[in-house]
CSV table of C-alpha atoms in Angstrom, one decimal:
chain,number,residue,atom,x,y,z
A,1,MET,CA,-70.3,76.7,-8.9
A,2,PRO,CA,-70.7,73.6,-12.0
A,3,PHE,CA,-72.0,75.5,-15.2
A,4,LEU,CA,-73.7,71.7,-15.7
A,5,GLN,CA,-75.2,69.6,-12.8
A,6,LEU,CA,-76.8,66.2,-12.7
A,7,ASN,CA,-78.5,64.6,-9.5
A,8,GLN,CA,-79.9,61.6,-9.8
A,9,VAL,CA,-80.6,61.8,-13.4
A,10,ALA,CA,-82.5,58.7,-15.0
A,11,PHE,CA,-83.9,58.4,-18.7
A,12,THR,CA,-85.8,55.5,-19.8
A,13,TYR,CA,-86.9,55.9,-24.0
A,14,ALA,CA,-90.6,55.8,-24.7
A,15,GLY,CA,-92.0,52.1,-25.2
A,16,LYS,CA,-89.4,50.6,-23.7
A,17,THR,CA,-88.7,49.0,-20.0
A,18,SER,CA,-85.0,49.4,-19.0
A,19,PRO,CA,-83.4,52.6,-18.4
A,20,ALA,CA,-81.1,53.8,-20.7
A,21,LEU,CA,-79.7,56.1,-18.3
A,22,SER,CA,-79.9,55.4,-14.2
A,23,GLY,CA,-78.4,57.1,-11.2
A,24,ILE,CA,-75.9,59.8,-13.3
A,25,ASN,CA,-74.2,62.4,-11.1
A,26,LEU,CA,-72.1,64.7,-12.5
A,27,SER,CA,-70.7,67.6,-12.4
A,28,LEU,CA,-68.9,70.1,-15.3
A,29,GLU,CA,-67.1,73.0,-15.2
A,30,LYS,CA,-67.5,76.0,-17.7
A,31,ASP,CA,-63.9,76.3,-18.2
A,32,ASP,CA,-62.4,72.4,-18.7
A,33,ILE,CA,-62.5,69.4,-21.0
A,34,THR,CA,-63.3,66.5,-20.0
A,35,ALA,CA,-63.9,63.9,-22.3
A,36,MET,CA,-66.8,60.8,-22.4
A,37,VAL,CA,-65.8,57.3,-23.3
A,38,GLY,CA,-67.8,53.9,-23.6
A,39,PRO,CA,-68.4,51.3,-25.5
A,40,ASN,CA,-71.2,51.4,-28.0
A,41,GLY,CA,-75.3,51.6,-26.3
A,42,SER,CA,-73.3,53.2,-22.9
A,43,GLY,CA,-75.8,55.8,-23.0
A,44,LYS,CA,-73.1,58.3,-24.1
A,45,THR,CA,-75.8,60.2,-26.6
A,46,THR,CA,-78.7,59.4,-24.6
A,47,LEU,CA,-76.6,61.6,-21.6
A,48,THR,CA,-75.6,64.2,-24.0
A,49,LYS,CA,-79.2,65.0,-25.0
A,50,LEU,CA,-80.5,65.5,-21.9
A,51,MET,CA,-77.6,67.9,-21.1
A,52,ILE,CA,-79.1,70.0,-24.0
A,53,GLY,CA,-82.5,69.8,-23.4
A,54,VAL,CA,-83.3,67.6,-26.2
A,55,LEU,CA,-84.3,64.9,-24.0
A,56,GLN,CA,-86.2,65.5,-20.8
A,57,PRO,CA,-84.3,62.9,-17.7
A,58,THR,CA,-87.9,60.6,-16.2
A,59,ALA,CA,-86.4,61.3,-12.9
A,60,GLY,CA,-83.4,63.3,-11.6
A,61,SER,CA,-82.6,67.0,-12.4
A,62,ILE,CA,-80.6,68.6,-14.5
A,63,TYR,CA,-79.1,72.7,-14.0
A,64,LEU,CA,-77.7,75.1,-16.3
A,65,GLU,CA,-76.0,77.4,-13.9
A,66,GLN,CA,-77.6,76.2,-10.8
A,67,ARG,CA,-81.1,77.0,-13.0
A,68,PRO,CA,-83.4,74.0,-14.1
A,69,LEU,CA,-82.6,73.3,-16.8
A,70,ALA,CA,-86.2,72.8,-17.9
A,71,GLN,CA,-87.2,76.7,-17.6
A,72,TYR,CA,-84.3,77.4,-20.5
A,73,SER,CA,-86.1,77.0,-24.1
A,74,LEU,CA,-84.2,75.6,-26.5
A,75,ALA,CA,-82.8,78.5,-28.2
A,76,GLU,CA,-81.7,79.6,-25.0
A,77,ILE,CA,-79.5,76.7,-24.2
A,78,GLY,CA,-78.4,76.7,-28.0
A,79,ARG,CA,-76.8,80.5,-27.6
A,80,ARG,CA,-74.5,79.0,-24.5
A,81,ILE,CA,-73.9,74.9,-25.5
A,82,GLY,CA,-73.2,74.5,-29.0
A,83,TYR,CA,-73.7,70.7,-29.9
A,84,VAL,CA,-72.2,68.8,-32.0
A,85,PHE,CA,-74.2,66.1,-33.1
A,86,GLN,CA,-73.3,62.6,-33.5
A,87,ASN,CA,-74.5,62.7,-37.2
A,88,PRO,CA,-73.6,65.9,-38.4
A,89,SER,CA,-76.2,65.4,-41.4
A,90,LEU,CA,-78.6,66.4,-39.2
A,91,GLN,CA,-78.0,69.7,-38.3
A,92,LEU,CA,-77.3,71.1,-41.5
A,93,PHE,CA,-80.9,72.5,-43.1
A,94,CYS,CA,-79.6,75.7,-44.9
A,95,PRO,CA,-79.2,75.2,-48.9
A,96,THR,CA,-75.5,76.4,-49.1
A,97,VAL,CA,-72.2,75.8,-46.9
A,98,ALA,CA,-71.4,79.8,-46.5
A,99,GLU,CA,-75.6,79.8,-44.6
A,100,GLU,CA,-75.0,77.4,-42.4
A,101,ILE,CA,-72.1,78.7,-40.7
A,102,SER,CA,-73.9,82.7,-40.9
A,103,PHE,CA,-77.3,81.0,-40.2
A,104,GLY,CA,-77.3,81.7,-36.0
A,105,LEU,CA,-75.3,84.4,-36.2
A,106,THR,CA,-77.8,86.5,-38.9
A,107,ASN,CA,-80.4,85.6,-37.4
A,108,GLN,CA,-80.0,86.3,-34.1
A,109,GLY,CA,-79.1,90.3,-35.2
A,110,CYS,CA,-75.1,89.9,-36.1
A,111,ASP,CA,-73.6,92.9,-37.9
A,112,PRO,CA,-73.2,91.5,-41.7
A,113,THR,CA,-70.1,92.4,-41.5
A,114,VAL,CA,-69.1,90.9,-38.6
A,115,VAL,CA,-71.2,87.4,-40.2
A,116,GLU,CA,-69.3,88.2,-43.6
A,117,GLU,CA,-65.8,88.1,-41.8
A,118,ARG,CA,-66.4,85.9,-39.1
A,119,VAL,CA,-67.8,83.1,-42.3
A,120,GLY,CA,-64.8,83.4,-44.0
A,121,PHE,CA,-62.7,82.9,-41.0
A,122,TYR,CA,-64.4,79.1,-40.8
A,123,LEU,CA,-64.4,78.1,-44.3
A,124,ASN,CA,-61.3,79.3,-44.5
A,125,TYR,CA,-60.0,77.7,-41.0
A,126,PHE,CA,-62.2,74.5,-41.4
A,127,GLU,CA,-60.9,74.5,-45.2
A,128,LEU,CA,-64.2,74.6,-46.7
A,129,THR,CA,-64.0,78.1,-48.7
A,130,ALA,CA,-63.8,76.0,-52.1
A,131,TYR,CA,-67.7,74.5,-50.8
A,132,ARG,CA,-69.1,78.1,-50.0
A,133,ASN,CA,-71.8,77.7,-52.3
A,134,ALA,CA,-72.2,74.1,-52.3
A,135,PHE,CA,-75.4,72.2,-51.3
A,136,PRO,CA,-74.5,70.9,-47.0
A,137,LEU,CA,-75.7,67.7,-47.9
A,138,TYR,CA,-73.3,66.6,-50.8
A,139,LEU,CA,-70.2,67.7,-49.3
A,140,SER,CA,-68.6,63.7,-47.7
A,141,HIS,CA,-68.6,63.2,-44.3
A,142,GLY,CA,-65.2,64.7,-43.2
A,143,GLU,CA,-66.8,68.0,-44.9
A,144,LYS,CA,-70.0,67.9,-43.5
A,145,GLN,CA,-68.4,66.9,-40.1
A,146,ARG,CA,-66.2,70.1,-40.5
A,147,LEU,CA,-69.1,71.7,-41.8
A,148,ALA,CA,-71.2,71.3,-38.2
A,149,ILE,CA,-69.0,72.0,-35.9
A,150,ALA,CA,-67.8,75.2,-38.0
A,151,ALA,CA,-71.5,76.2,-37.6
A,152,VAL,CA,-72.0,75.6,-34.2
A,153,LEU,CA,-68.0,77.1,-33.2
A,154,ALA,CA,-69.0,80.4,-35.6
A,155,ASN,CA,-72.2,81.3,-32.9
A,156,GLU,CA,-69.4,81.3,-30.2
A,157,PRO,CA,-71.3,79.4,-27.3
A,158,GLU,CA,-69.7,79.4,-23.8
A,159,PHE,CA,-69.7,75.5,-23.3
A,160,LEU,CA,-69.0,72.7,-26.2
A,161,ILE,CA,-70.7,69.4,-26.2
A,162,LEU,CA,-69.2,67.3,-29.5
A,163,ASP,CA,-70.2,64.4,-30.2
A,164,GLU,CA,-67.9,61.9,-31.9
A,165,PRO,CA,-66.0,64.7,-33.4
A,166,THR,CA,-63.0,63.2,-35.1
A,167,ILE,CA,-65.7,60.5,-37.2
A,168,GLY,CA,-64.7,60.6,-40.9
A,169,LEU,CA,-61.6,63.8,-40.0
A,170,ASP,CA,-58.5,62.5,-41.6
A,171,ALA,CA,-55.0,63.1,-39.6
A,172,TYR,CA,-54.2,66.3,-40.3
A,173,ARG,CA,-57.9,68.0,-39.9
A,174,LYS,CA,-57.9,66.1,-36.9
A,175,ARG,CA,-54.8,68.0,-35.6
A,176,LEU,CA,-56.5,70.9,-36.9
A,177,LEU,CA,-59.7,70.4,-34.7
A,178,GLU,CA,-57.7,69.7,-31.8
A,179,GLU,CA,-55.6,72.7,-32.6
A,180,TYR,CA,-58.9,74.4,-32.5
A,181,LEU,CA,-60.6,72.8,-29.6
A,182,GLN,CA,-56.9,74.1,-27.5
A,183,LYS,CA,-57.4,77.7,-28.6
A,184,VAL,CA,-61.5,77.6,-27.9
A,185,ALA,CA,-60.4,76.1,-24.6
A,186,SER,CA,-57.4,78.8,-23.9
A,187,LEU,CA,-60.3,81.9,-24.1
A,188,GLY,CA,-62.4,80.2,-21.0
A,189,ARG,CA,-64.4,77.4,-22.3
A,190,GLY,CA,-65.5,74.8,-21.9
A,191,MET,CA,-66.5,71.4,-23.5
A,192,LEU,CA,-67.5,67.7,-23.3
A,193,LEU,CA,-66.7,65.5,-25.9
A,194,VAL,CA,-67.5,61.8,-26.2
A,195,SER,CA,-65.5,59.8,-28.3
A,196,HIS,CA,-64.2,55.9,-29.3
A,197,ASP,CA,-60.7,58.1,-30.0
A,198,ILE,CA,-58.2,56.9,-27.0
A,199,ALA,CA,-55.5,58.9,-28.6
A,200,PHE,CA,-57.6,62.1,-29.2
A,201,VAL,CA,-59.2,62.0,-25.8
A,202,ASN,CA,-55.9,61.4,-24.0
A,203,ARG,CA,-54.5,64.5,-25.8
A,204,MET,CA,-57.3,67.0,-25.3
A,205,ALA,CA,-59.0,65.8,-21.9
A,206,LYS,CA,-58.3,67.5,-18.4
A,207,ARG,CA,-61.2,64.6,-16.7
A,208,VAL,CA,-62.2,61.1,-18.4
A,209,ILE,CA,-65.7,59.7,-17.9
A,210,THR,CA,-66.1,56.1,-18.5
A,211,MET,CA,-69.7,55.2,-19.1
A,212,GLY,CA,-71.3,51.4,-19.4
A,213,ASP,CA,-74.8,49.8,-19.8
A,214,GLY,CA,-76.3,53.9,-18.6
A,215,ARG,CA,-74.5,54.2,-15.6
A,216,ILE,CA,-71.3,56.5,-15.0
A,217,GLN,CA,-68.4,53.2,-14.4
A,218,SER,CA,-65.5,55.7,-14.1
A,219,ASP,CA,-64.6,59.6,-13.2
A,220,SER,CA,-60.7,60.2,-13.1
A,221,GLY,CA,-61.4,63.4,-11.8
A,222,TRP,CA,-59.0,66.3,-12.8
A,223,ARG,CA,-55.4,65.6,-14.2
A,224,GLY,CA,-53.0,66.4,-11.1
A,225,ASN,CA,-55.9,65.4,-8.8
A,226,ALA,CA,-56.1,62.8,-6.2
A,227,ALA,CA,-58.5,60.5,-8.3
A,228,TYR,CA,-56.9,61.2,-11.6
A,229,ASP,CA,-53.8,60.3,-10.4
A,230,ALA,CA,-55.3,56.9,-8.7
B,1,MET,CA,-106.5,38.5,-32.2
B,2,MET,CA,-104.3,37.5,-34.5
B,3,LEU,CA,-105.2,37.7,-37.6
B,4,ASP,CA,-103.7,37.6,-41.3
B,5,PRO,CA,-102.6,41.6,-42.3
B,6,ARG,CA,-104.8,40.7,-46.2
B,7,THR,CA,-107.8,40.8,-43.7
B,8,LYS,CA,-106.5,43.9,-41.8
B,9,MET,CA,-106.9,45.5,-45.1
B,10,VAL,CA,-109.6,44.5,-45.8
B,11,MET,CA,-111.1,46.0,-42.7
B,12,VAL,CA,-109.1,49.5,-43.4
B,13,ILE,CA,-110.5,49.6,-46.5
B,14,CYS,CA,-114.5,49.2,-45.5
B,15,LEU,CA,-114.1,51.5,-42.3
B,16,THR,CA,-112.6,54.5,-44.6
B,17,SER,CA,-115.3,53.5,-47.3
B,18,LEU,CA,-117.5,53.9,-44.6
B,19,ALA,CA,-116.6,56.9,-43.2
B,20,LEU,CA,-117.3,58.3,-46.7
B,21,VAL,CA,-120.0,58.1,-47.4
B,22,TYR,CA,-121.8,57.9,-44.2
B,23,ASN,CA,-122.5,62.0,-43.0
B,24,ARG,CA,-124.4,61.7,-39.9
B,25,PRO,CA,-122.4,62.6,-37.0
B,26,ALA,CA,-123.8,60.0,-35.2
B,27,GLN,CA,-123.2,57.3,-37.8
B,28,LEU,CA,-119.3,58.3,-37.8
B,29,LEU,CA,-119.0,58.3,-34.2
B,30,LEU,CA,-120.5,54.6,-34.2
B,31,LEU,CA,-118.1,53.9,-36.9
B,32,PHE,CA,-115.4,55.9,-35.1
B,33,ALA,CA,-115.7,53.5,-31.4
B,34,VAL,CA,-115.9,50.4,-33.8
B,35,THR,CA,-112.4,51.5,-35.2
B,36,VAL,CA,-111.3,51.7,-31.4
B,37,VAL,CA,-112.4,48.3,-30.6
B,38,LEU,CA,-111.0,46.9,-32.7
B,39,LEU,CA,-107.4,48.4,-32.1
B,40,ALA,CA,-107.8,47.6,-28.7
B,41,LEU,CA,-108.0,43.8,-29.6
B,42,PHE,CA,-105.2,43.7,-31.9
B,43,HIS,CA,-103.2,45.4,-29.0
B,44,PHE,CA,-102.8,48.8,-30.3
B,45,ARG,CA,-102.0,51.6,-26.8
B,46,ILE,CA,-105.5,53.4,-27.5
B,47,SER,CA,-103.5,56.5,-25.8
B,48,ALA,CA,-101.5,56.7,-29.3
B,49,ILE,CA,-104.4,57.5,-31.2
B,50,TRP,CA,-104.6,61.4,-29.5
B,51,GLY,CA,-100.7,61.0,-30.6
B,52,TYR,CA,-101.4,60.5,-34.0
B,53,LEU,CA,-104.7,62.6,-33.9
B,54,LYS,CA,-102.8,65.7,-33.3
B,55,PRO,CA,-101.1,67.1,-35.9
B,56,PHE,CA,-104.3,66.3,-38.2
B,57,LEU,CA,-106.1,69.0,-35.3
B,58,SER,CA,-105.7,72.9,-37.3
B,59,LEU,CA,-106.7,70.7,-40.5
B,60,MET,CA,-109.7,70.0,-38.9
B,61,LEU,CA,-110.0,73.1,-37.2
B,62,PHE,CA,-109.6,74.8,-39.9
B,63,LEU,CA,-112.1,72.6,-42.4
B,64,PHE,CA,-114.9,72.9,-39.7
B,65,VAL,CA,-114.5,76.6,-39.6
B,66,ILE,CA,-114.8,76.3,-44.0
B,67,GLN,CA,-118.0,74.0,-43.9
B,68,SER,CA,-119.4,75.7,-40.8
B,69,ILE,CA,-119.9,78.8,-42.9
B,70,PHE,CA,-120.1,77.5,-46.5
B,71,SER,CA,-122.4,74.6,-46.0
B,72,PRO,CA,-126.0,75.8,-46.8
B,73,GLY,CA,-128.6,75.3,-44.1
B,74,ASN,CA,-132.4,76.5,-43.1
B,75,GLU,CA,-131.7,76.3,-39.6
B,76,VAL,CA,-129.8,80.0,-39.0
B,77,LEU,CA,-127.9,80.2,-35.6
B,78,LEU,CA,-125.7,83.4,-36.6
B,79,ALA,CA,-125.9,86.1,-39.5
B,80,ILE,CA,-124.6,89.3,-40.7
B,81,GLY,CA,-127.3,91.0,-41.6
B,82,SER,CA,-129.5,89.2,-44.1
B,83,VAL,CA,-126.4,87.0,-44.9
B,84,PRO,CA,-126.7,83.7,-43.0
B,85,LEU,CA,-123.0,82.6,-41.2
B,86,ILE,CA,-123.8,79.7,-39.3
B,87,THR,CA,-126.7,77.6,-39.4
B,88,THR,CA,-127.6,73.8,-37.6
B,89,GLU,CA,-126.6,72.2,-40.8
B,90,GLY,CA,-123.3,73.5,-41.6
B,91,LEU,CA,-122.6,72.6,-37.9
B,92,ILE,CA,-123.4,69.4,-38.9
B,93,MET,CA,-121.6,69.1,-41.8
B,94,GLY,CA,-118.2,70.2,-39.6
B,95,ALA,CA,-118.4,68.0,-37.4
B,96,SER,CA,-118.9,65.1,-39.8
B,97,VAL,CA,-116.3,66.2,-41.9
B,98,VAL,CA,-114.0,65.8,-38.5
B,99,LEU,CA,-115.0,62.6,-37.0
B,100,ARG,CA,-114.2,60.9,-41.1
B,101,ILE,CA,-111.0,62.2,-41.6
B,102,THR,CA,-110.6,61.2,-37.2
B,103,VAL,CA,-112.3,57.6,-38.3
B,104,VAL,CA,-109.7,57.6,-41.4
B,105,ILE,CA,-106.9,57.9,-39.5
B,106,ALA,CA,-108.0,55.3,-36.4
B,107,ALA,CA,-108.6,53.4,-39.0
B,108,ALA,CA,-105.1,53.5,-41.1
B,109,MET,CA,-103.7,53.1,-37.5
B,110,LEU,CA,-104.4,48.9,-37.7
B,111,LEU,CA,-102.1,49.5,-40.7
B,112,THR,CA,-99.3,49.8,-37.8
B,113,THR,CA,-100.4,46.6,-35.9
B,114,PHE,CA,-98.3,44.4,-38.2
B,115,SER,CA,-95.0,45.0,-40.1
B,116,SER,CA,-94.0,46.2,-43.4
B,117,ARG,CA,-92.8,43.3,-43.9
B,118,ASP,CA,-96.0,41.6,-44.0
B,119,PHE,CA,-97.8,44.4,-45.8
B,120,VAL,CA,-95.9,43.7,-49.2
B,121,LEU,CA,-95.8,40.0,-48.6
B,122,GLY,CA,-99.8,40.5,-48.2
B,123,LEU,CA,-100.0,42.5,-51.8
B,124,VAL,CA,-97.6,39.9,-53.5
B,125,GLN,CA,-99.9,37.2,-52.6
B,126,TRP,CA,-103.1,38.9,-53.8
B,127,ARG,CA,-100.9,39.4,-56.6
B,128,VAL,CA,-100.0,43.0,-56.5
B,129,PRO,CA,-96.8,43.0,-58.6
B,130,TYR,CA,-93.7,42.9,-55.8
B,131,GLU,CA,-91.8,46.0,-57.1
B,132,LEU,CA,-95.6,48.4,-56.7
B,133,ALA,CA,-96.0,46.6,-53.7
B,134,PHE,CA,-92.3,47.2,-52.5
B,135,MET,CA,-92.8,51.2,-53.4
B,136,VAL,CA,-96.1,51.5,-51.3
B,137,SER,CA,-94.6,50.1,-48.0
B,138,ILE,CA,-90.8,52.3,-48.8
B,139,ALA,CA,-93.3,55.1,-48.8
B,140,LEU,CA,-95.4,54.3,-45.5
B,141,ARG,CA,-91.5,53.9,-44.1
B,142,PHE,CA,-90.4,57.4,-45.7
B,143,LEU,CA,-92.9,59.4,-43.9
B,144,PRO,CA,-92.0,58.8,-40.2
B,145,ILE,CA,-88.0,59.3,-41.3
B,146,PHE,CA,-90.0,62.6,-42.7
B,147,LYS,CA,-91.2,63.9,-39.8
B,148,ASP,CA,-87.9,62.6,-38.2
B,149,GLU,CA,-85.9,64.9,-40.3
B,150,LEU,CA,-88.2,67.6,-39.9
B,151,ILE,CA,-87.6,67.4,-35.8
B,152,ASN,CA,-84.6,67.4,-36.0
B,153,VAL,CA,-84.1,70.4,-38.4
B,154,VAL,CA,-86.6,72.4,-36.2
B,155,THR,CA,-84.8,71.2,-33.1
B,156,ALA,CA,-81.0,72.3,-34.6
B,157,VAL,CA,-82.4,75.7,-35.7
B,158,GLN,CA,-83.3,76.0,-32.2
B,159,LEU,CA,-80.1,75.2,-31.0
B,160,ARG,CA,-78.3,77.6,-33.3
B,161,GLY,CA,-80.0,80.2,-30.8
B,162,ILE,CA,-83.2,80.7,-32.6
B,163,GLU,CA,-86.7,81.4,-30.4
B,164,LEU,CA,-88.7,79.8,-32.9
B,165,LYS,CA,-91.6,80.9,-30.5
B,166,LYS,CA,-90.6,84.3,-30.5
B,167,ILE,CA,-89.7,85.4,-33.8
B,168,PRO,CA,-92.6,87.3,-35.6
B,169,TRP,CA,-95.7,85.4,-38.0
B,170,GLY,CA,-93.7,86.8,-40.9
B,171,GLN,CA,-90.3,86.3,-40.3
B,172,LYS,CA,-90.4,82.5,-39.0
B,173,LEU,CA,-93.2,81.3,-42.7
B,174,ALA,CA,-89.5,83.0,-44.3
B,175,MET,CA,-87.4,80.8,-42.8
B,176,TYR,CA,-89.7,77.8,-42.9
B,177,ARG,CA,-89.8,78.4,-46.3
B,178,ARG,CA,-85.9,78.5,-46.9
B,179,LEU,CA,-85.5,75.9,-45.1
B,180,ALA,CA,-88.3,73.1,-47.0
B,181,LEU,CA,-85.8,73.0,-49.8
B,182,PRO,CA,-83.7,71.6,-48.4
B,183,ILE,CA,-85.1,69.1,-46.7
B,184,VAL,CA,-87.1,68.1,-49.2
B,185,TYR,CA,-83.9,68.1,-51.4
B,186,GLY,CA,-82.3,66.1,-48.6
B,187,ALA,CA,-84.8,63.5,-49.0
B,188,MET,CA,-84.9,63.0,-52.7
B,189,LEU,CA,-80.8,62.3,-52.2
B,190,LYS,CA,-82.4,59.8,-49.4
B,191,ALA,CA,-84.6,58.5,-51.9
B,192,GLN,CA,-81.7,57.9,-55.0
B,193,GLN,CA,-78.9,56.8,-52.1
B,194,LEU,CA,-81.9,54.0,-51.3
B,195,ALA,CA,-82.3,53.0,-55.0
B,196,ILE,CA,-78.5,52.2,-55.1
B,197,ALA,CA,-78.1,50.2,-52.2
B,198,MET,CA,-81.3,47.9,-53.1
B,199,GLU,CA,-79.7,47.8,-56.6
B,200,ALA,CA,-76.4,46.3,-55.2
B,201,ARG,CA,-78.5,43.7,-53.4
B,202,GLY,CA,-79.9,42.7,-56.4
B,203,PHE,CA,-83.2,44.1,-56.2
B,204,ARG,CA,-85.0,43.3,-59.9
B,205,ALA,CA,-81.9,41.5,-61.3
B,206,TYR,CA,-83.7,37.9,-61.3
B,207,PRO,CA,-87.4,37.9,-62.6
B,208,ARG,CA,-88.4,35.7,-60.0
B,209,ARG,CA,-89.1,36.0,-56.1
B,210,THR,CA,-88.7,33.7,-53.5
B,211,TYR,CA,-90.2,34.2,-50.3
B,212,LEU,CA,-88.6,32.5,-46.6
B,213,ARG,CA,-92.6,32.9,-45.2
B,214,ARG,CA,-95.8,32.9,-46.8
B,215,LEU,CA,-98.7,34.6,-45.7
B,216,GLN,CA,-102.0,32.0,-45.0
B,217,PHE,CA,-105.3,32.7,-44.3
B,218,TYR,CA,-107.2,30.8,-41.7
B,219,TRP,CA,-111.0,30.0,-40.5
B,220,ALA,CA,-111.3,33.5,-38.3
B,221,ASP,CA,-109.9,35.5,-41.5
B,222,TYR,CA,-112.6,34.6,-43.7
B,223,VAL,CA,-115.6,35.1,-41.2
B,224,VAL,CA,-114.5,38.2,-40.2
B,225,MET,CA,-114.0,39.5,-44.0
B,226,VAL,CA,-117.1,38.4,-45.2
B,227,ILE,CA,-119.0,39.9,-41.8
B,228,PHE,CA,-117.0,42.9,-43.0
B,229,LEU,CA,-117.7,42.7,-46.3
B,230,THR,CA,-121.4,41.7,-46.5
B,231,GLY,CA,-121.8,44.4,-43.8
B,232,THR,CA,-120.4,47.1,-45.3
B,233,ILE,CA,-122.2,46.7,-49.0
B,234,ILE,CA,-125.4,46.4,-47.1
B,235,LEU,CA,-124.6,49.7,-44.6
B,236,MET,CA,-123.6,51.3,-47.8
B,237,ILE,CA,-126.7,50.3,-50.1
B,238,GLN,CA,-129.1,50.1,-47.3
B,239,PRO,CA,-130.2,53.8,-47.5
B,240,PHE,CA,-131.2,53.2,-51.7
B,241,ILE,CA,-133.4,50.4,-50.8
């Protein structure tokens, strides 16, 4: 049973005549790492926004575990799918770095000891401990990126969608992120990585989807499958 | 219909001035109808008016209730004991306030039928200092950005698993209060970055500016401006004659 399923999905932005996406048929499994690549403007980010319900398709249907996505609230989707925006500044809204990580946990009624423990862990893992009380928007792009990822991971969602997660990260921190994502994947949590970083994609993903002109141009299938090997 | 942006600015001034002077719902309704016709003439999507008015609905409702209750009147419709609560005059006053806001918002939409660049150019050619004109256009441009920022934050909060529609009002207010500070601070940070970027590109580096394009009045502009200005003055002084 696919975790996310898109059937003949199309999307046109308001006021535009040509569609940003059309004829998208796609199934994503819960425990696999899939990457989506393609040139700028090919519809990758629009497609991820449709998958988390921020945008509604103009045609076709999207299912989250066989239930129409439109029947879920954003919060329900957010609890199951962690989404890291392409621009991390758009998802940072707390007065301090520590509160940014603890926000979801605290508001979902998590035990304060667990919250503190998890905040400490993510601050340490993503090397943000020194900025614990800093205002998030004062951080550099790379630091904001790490914070946005940490804040989403702290919620422990079942599936992750990361839009350009390696932008602004140096080689060392990219490796740290890779290691962490591999660890997350080994726990049975799947993810969709949207990236231009081919080396990162090749190291991480088992399946690569190529977008172009608002359509899926190619889908490698799973590594080891005939489709992938072809 | 092609008119100079300055002509449209004069039209907005005339329409909003009349909206502020008029007190009767029928007059304001007529003014709104004129504004809608003008918007249609300038190829503004009429269905979009509702989208612009929607955010002000709660404010309008609040003002309608307040005006209805607190405006004095002789024809009492509802009273608590001997204290009149709602009067016909109060209802008329409430409706007038709502219509006045509607006309002002609709008239302001005329300003969206030309670019912010033309807006600055128009003001500068009216001898408004460039810095001031640019500041106004930036402020106008910042408003939708600020709105988008709010939408992004609300979306990001929900995507962290918070059911905003379901949490109690007290908790919701506390959350919004906490979110307001970073949003305002973020906007200030953006303004600061914009100022640096502008100075880096030579803003105010030289006392004299040149413009690639100049706005030009045509006969239609003069005719429309004369009609609007004369009409507005006549309609405003008419009750005193």
